[in-house]
PDB file of C-alpha atoms in Angstrom:
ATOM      1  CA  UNK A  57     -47.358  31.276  22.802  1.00 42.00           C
ATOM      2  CA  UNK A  58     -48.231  34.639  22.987  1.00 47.00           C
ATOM      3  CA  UNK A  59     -46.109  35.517  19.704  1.00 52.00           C
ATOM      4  CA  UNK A  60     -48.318  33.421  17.601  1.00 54.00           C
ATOM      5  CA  UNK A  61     -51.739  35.526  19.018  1.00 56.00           C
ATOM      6  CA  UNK A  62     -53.590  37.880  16.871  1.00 62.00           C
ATOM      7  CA  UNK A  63     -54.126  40.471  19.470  1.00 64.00           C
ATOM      8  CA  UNK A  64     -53.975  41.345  23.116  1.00 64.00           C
ATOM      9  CA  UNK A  65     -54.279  39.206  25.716  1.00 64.00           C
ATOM     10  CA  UNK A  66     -54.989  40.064  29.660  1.00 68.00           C
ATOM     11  CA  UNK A  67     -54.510  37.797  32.123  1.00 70.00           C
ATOM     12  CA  UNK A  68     -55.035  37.943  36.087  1.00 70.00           C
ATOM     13  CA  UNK A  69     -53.448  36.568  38.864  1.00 72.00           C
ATOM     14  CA  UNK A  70     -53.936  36.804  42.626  1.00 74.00           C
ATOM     15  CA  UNK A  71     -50.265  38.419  44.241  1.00 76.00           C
ATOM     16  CA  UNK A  72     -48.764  36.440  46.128  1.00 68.00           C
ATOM     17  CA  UNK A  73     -50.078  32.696  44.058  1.00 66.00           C
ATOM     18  CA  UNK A  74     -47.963  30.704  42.253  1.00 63.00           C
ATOM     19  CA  UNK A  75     -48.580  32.471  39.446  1.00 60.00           C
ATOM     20  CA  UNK A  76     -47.260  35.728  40.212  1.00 57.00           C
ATOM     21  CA  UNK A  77     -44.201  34.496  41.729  1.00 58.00           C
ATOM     22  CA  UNK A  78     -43.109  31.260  39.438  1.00 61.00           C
ATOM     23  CA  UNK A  79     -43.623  32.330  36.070  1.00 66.00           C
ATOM     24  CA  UNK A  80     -40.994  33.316  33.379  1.00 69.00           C
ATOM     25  CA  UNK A  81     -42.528  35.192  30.887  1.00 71.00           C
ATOM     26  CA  UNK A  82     -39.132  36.646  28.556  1.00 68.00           C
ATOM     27  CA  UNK A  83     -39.494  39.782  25.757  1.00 70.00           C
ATOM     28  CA  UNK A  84     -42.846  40.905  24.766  1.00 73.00           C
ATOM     29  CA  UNK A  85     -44.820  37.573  26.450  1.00 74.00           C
ATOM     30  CA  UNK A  86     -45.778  39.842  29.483  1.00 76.00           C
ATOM     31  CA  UNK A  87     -45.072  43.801  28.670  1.00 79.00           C
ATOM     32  CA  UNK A  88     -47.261  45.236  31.698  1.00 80.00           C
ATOM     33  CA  UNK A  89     -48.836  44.395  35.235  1.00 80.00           C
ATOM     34  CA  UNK A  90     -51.563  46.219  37.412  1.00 80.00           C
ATOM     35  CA  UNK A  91     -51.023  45.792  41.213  1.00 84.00           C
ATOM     36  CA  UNK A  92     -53.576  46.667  43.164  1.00 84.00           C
ATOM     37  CA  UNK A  93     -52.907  47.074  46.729  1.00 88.00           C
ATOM     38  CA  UNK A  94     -49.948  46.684  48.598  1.00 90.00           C
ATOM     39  CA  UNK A  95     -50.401  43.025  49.157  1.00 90.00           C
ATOM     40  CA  UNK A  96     -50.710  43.294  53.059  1.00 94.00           C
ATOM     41  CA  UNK A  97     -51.299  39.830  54.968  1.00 93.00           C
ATOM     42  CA  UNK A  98     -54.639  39.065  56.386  1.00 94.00           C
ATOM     43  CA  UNK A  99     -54.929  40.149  59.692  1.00 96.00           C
ATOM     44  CA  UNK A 100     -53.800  36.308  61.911  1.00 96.00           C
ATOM     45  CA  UNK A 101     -52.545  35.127  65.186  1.00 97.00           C
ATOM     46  CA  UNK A 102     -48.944  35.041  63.480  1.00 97.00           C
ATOM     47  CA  UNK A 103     -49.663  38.007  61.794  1.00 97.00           C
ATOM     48  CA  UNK A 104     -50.334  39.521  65.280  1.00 98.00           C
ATOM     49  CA  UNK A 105     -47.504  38.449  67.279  1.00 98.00           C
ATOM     50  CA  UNK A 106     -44.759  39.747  64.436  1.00 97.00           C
ATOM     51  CA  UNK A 107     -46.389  42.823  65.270  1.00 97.00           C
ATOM     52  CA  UNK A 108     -46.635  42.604  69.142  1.00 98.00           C
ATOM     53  CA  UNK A 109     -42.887  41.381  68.983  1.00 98.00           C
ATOM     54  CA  UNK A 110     -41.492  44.274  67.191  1.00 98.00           C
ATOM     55  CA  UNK A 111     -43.563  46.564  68.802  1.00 98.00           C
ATOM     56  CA  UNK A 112     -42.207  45.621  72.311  1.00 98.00           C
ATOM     57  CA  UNK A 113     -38.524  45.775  70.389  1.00 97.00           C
ATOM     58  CA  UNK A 114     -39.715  50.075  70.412  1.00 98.00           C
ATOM     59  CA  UNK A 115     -40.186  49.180  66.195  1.00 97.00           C
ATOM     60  CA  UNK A 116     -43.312  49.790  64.275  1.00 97.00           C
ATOM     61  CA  UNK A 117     -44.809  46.709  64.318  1.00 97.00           C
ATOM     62  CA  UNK A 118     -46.955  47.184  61.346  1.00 97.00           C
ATOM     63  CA  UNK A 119     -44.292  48.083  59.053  1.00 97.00           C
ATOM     64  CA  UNK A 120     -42.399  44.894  59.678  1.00 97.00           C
ATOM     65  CA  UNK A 121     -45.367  42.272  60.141  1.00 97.00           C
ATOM     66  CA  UNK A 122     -47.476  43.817  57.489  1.00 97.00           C
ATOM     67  CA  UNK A 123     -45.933  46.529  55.193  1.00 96.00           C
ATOM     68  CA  UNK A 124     -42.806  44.316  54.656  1.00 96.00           C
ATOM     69  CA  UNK A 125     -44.012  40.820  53.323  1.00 94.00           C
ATOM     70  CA  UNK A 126     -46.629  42.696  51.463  1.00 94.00           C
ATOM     71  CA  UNK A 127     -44.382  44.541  49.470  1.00 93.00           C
ATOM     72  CA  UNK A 128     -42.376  42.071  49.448  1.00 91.00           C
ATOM     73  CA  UNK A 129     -45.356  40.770  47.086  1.00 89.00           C
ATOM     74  CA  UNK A 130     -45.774  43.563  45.538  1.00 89.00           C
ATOM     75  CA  UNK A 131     -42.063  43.515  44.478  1.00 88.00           C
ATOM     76  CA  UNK A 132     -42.323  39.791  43.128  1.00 85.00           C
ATOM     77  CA  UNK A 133     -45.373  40.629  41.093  1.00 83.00           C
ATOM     78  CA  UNK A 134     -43.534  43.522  39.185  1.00 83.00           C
ATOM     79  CA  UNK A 135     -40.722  41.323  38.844  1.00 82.00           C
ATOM     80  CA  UNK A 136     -42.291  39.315  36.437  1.00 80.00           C
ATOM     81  CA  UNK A 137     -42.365  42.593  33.553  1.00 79.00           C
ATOM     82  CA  UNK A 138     -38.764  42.667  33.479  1.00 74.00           C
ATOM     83  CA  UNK A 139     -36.896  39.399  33.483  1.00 75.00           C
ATOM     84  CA  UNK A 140     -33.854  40.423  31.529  1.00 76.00           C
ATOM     85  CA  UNK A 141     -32.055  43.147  30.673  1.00 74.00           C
ATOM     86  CA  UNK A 142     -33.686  43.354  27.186  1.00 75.00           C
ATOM     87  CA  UNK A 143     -37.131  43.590  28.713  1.00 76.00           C
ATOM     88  CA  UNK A 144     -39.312  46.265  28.369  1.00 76.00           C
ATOM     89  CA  UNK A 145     -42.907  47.255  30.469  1.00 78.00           C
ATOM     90  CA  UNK A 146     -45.195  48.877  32.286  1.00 79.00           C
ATOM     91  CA  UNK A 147     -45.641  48.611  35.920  1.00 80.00           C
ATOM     92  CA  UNK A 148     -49.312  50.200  37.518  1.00 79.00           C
ATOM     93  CA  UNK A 149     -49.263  50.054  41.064  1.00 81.00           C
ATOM     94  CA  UNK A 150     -52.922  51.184  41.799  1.00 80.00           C
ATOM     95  CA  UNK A 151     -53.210  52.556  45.005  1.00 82.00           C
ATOM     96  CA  UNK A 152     -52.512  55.665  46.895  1.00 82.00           C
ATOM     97  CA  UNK A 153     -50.504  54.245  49.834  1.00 89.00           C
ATOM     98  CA  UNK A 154     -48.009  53.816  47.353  1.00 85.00           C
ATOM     99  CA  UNK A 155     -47.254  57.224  47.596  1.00 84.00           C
ATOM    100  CA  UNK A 156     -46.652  57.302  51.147  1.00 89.00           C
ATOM    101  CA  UNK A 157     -43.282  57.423  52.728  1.00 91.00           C
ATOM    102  CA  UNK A 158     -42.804  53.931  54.098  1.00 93.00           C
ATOM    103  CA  UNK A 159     -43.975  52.672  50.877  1.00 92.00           C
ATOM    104  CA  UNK A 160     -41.634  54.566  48.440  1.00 89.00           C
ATOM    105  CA  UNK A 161     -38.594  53.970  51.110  1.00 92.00           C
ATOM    106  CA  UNK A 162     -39.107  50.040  49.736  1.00 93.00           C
ATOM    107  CA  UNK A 163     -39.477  50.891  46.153  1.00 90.00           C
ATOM    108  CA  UNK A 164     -35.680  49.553  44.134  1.00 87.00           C
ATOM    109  CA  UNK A 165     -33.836  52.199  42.990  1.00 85.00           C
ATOM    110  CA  UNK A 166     -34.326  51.711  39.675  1.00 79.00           C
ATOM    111  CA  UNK A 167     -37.803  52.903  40.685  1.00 79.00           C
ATOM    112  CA  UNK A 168     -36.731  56.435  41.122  1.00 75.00           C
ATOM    113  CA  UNK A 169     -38.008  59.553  39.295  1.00 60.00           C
ATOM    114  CA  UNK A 170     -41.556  59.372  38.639  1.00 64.00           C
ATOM    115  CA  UNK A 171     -44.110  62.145  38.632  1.00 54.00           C
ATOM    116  CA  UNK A 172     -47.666  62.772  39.218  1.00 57.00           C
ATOM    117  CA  UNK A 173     -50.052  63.093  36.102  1.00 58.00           C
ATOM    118  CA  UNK A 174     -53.967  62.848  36.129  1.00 64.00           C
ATOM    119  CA  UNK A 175     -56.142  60.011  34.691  1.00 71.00           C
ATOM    120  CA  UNK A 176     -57.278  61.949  31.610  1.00 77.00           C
ATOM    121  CA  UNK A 177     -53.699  62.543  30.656  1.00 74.00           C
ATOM    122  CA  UNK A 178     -52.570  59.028  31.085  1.00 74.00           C
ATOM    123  CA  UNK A 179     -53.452  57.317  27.745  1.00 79.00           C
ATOM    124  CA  UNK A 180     -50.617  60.052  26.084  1.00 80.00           C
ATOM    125  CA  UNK A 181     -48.128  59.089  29.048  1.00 75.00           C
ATOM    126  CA  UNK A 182     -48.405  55.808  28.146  1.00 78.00           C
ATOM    127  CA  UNK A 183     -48.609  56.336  24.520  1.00 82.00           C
ATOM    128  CA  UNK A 184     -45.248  58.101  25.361  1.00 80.00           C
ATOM    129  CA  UNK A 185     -43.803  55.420  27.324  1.00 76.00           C
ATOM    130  CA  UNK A 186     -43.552  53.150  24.888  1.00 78.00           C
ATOM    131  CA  UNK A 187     -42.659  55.427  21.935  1.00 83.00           C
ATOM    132  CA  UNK A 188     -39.719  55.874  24.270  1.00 78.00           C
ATOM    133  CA  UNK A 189     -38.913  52.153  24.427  1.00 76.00           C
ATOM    134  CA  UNK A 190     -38.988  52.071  20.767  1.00 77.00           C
ATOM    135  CA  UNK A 191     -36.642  54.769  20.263  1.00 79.00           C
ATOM    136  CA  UNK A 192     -34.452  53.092  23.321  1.00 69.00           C
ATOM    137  CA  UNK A 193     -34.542  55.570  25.846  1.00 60.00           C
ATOM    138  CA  UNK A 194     -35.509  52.875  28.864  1.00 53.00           C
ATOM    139  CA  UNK A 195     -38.547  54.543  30.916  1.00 45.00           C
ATOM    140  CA  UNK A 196     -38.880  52.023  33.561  1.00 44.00           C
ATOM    141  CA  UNK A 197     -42.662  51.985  35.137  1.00 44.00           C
ATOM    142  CA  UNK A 198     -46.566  53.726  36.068  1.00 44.00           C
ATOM    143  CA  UNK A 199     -47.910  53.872  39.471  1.00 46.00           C
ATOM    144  CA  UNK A 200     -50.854  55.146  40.646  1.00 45.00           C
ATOM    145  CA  UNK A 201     -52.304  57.419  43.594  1.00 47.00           C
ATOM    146  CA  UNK A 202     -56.427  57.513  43.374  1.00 48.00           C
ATOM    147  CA  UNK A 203     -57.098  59.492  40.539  1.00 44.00           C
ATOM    148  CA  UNK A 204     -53.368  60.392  39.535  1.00 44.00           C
ATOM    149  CA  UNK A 205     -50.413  58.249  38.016  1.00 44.00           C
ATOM    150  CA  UNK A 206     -46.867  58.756  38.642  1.00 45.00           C
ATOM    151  CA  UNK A 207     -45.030  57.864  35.151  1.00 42.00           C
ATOM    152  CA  UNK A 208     -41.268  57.086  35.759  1.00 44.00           C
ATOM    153  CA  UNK A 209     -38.499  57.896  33.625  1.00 40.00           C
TER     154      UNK A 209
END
């Protein structure tokens, strides 16, 4: 159990496994997750005719055969921080299409209110983040964009 460790743990998982999607980790077991990527399907024949369909339907066929079910990944990955209402964590998305549009348009609304910082100021944001737990003001997650993080309150 991860109460009974002396220390911190890491552990990695590929999005999408079974990992990332059936695991219940409740309170402090998991407090954080780093998701890099959007979680886009490999380029397939099925893949290929989602896209060809929608596209013919005057849609953008990338944004339903490819942005969709991989943030649809995305979103189960993250899911696994907070489990229940008492839950507290970090969530990193690493990646600067994040911070495009049709990204951002899938993000929960919980997700709303984050800002931009740099790298070098992002052990203090963190540092904060958590000293804002503690004193039970809920900040809800990170992301990143390159060489900037958005912190969200």
């Amino acid at each position: 159990s991860a109460k009974t460790e002396q220390g911190s743990l890491v552990g990695l998982c590929v999005m999408g496994s079974i990992f990332s999607e059936g695991i219940d980790l409740k309170g402090d077991a998991l407090i954080g997750a780093v998701i890099i990527g959007p979680g886009l399907p490999m380029v397939s024949t099925r893949q290929e005719i989602l896209r060809s369909y929608y596209e013919k339907q005057g849609k953008d066929g990338f944004y339903y055969a490819y942005q969709c079910p991989g943030m649809s990944r995305v979103l189960q990955a993250a899911g696994r921080v907070i489990r229940t209402q008492e839950d507290a964590g970090c969530i990193l998305l690493l990646d600067e299409r994040f911070c495009e549009d049709t990204y951002r348009a899938m993000f929960p609304r919980e997700w709303s209110g984050y800002s931009l910082c740099c790298l070098d100021t992002f052990g203090g944001q963190l540092s904060d983040f958590w000293q804002e737990i503690e004193a039970g003001k809920g900040i809800i997650s990170c992301k990143t964009d390159g060489d900037t993080v958005d912190y969200k309150q």
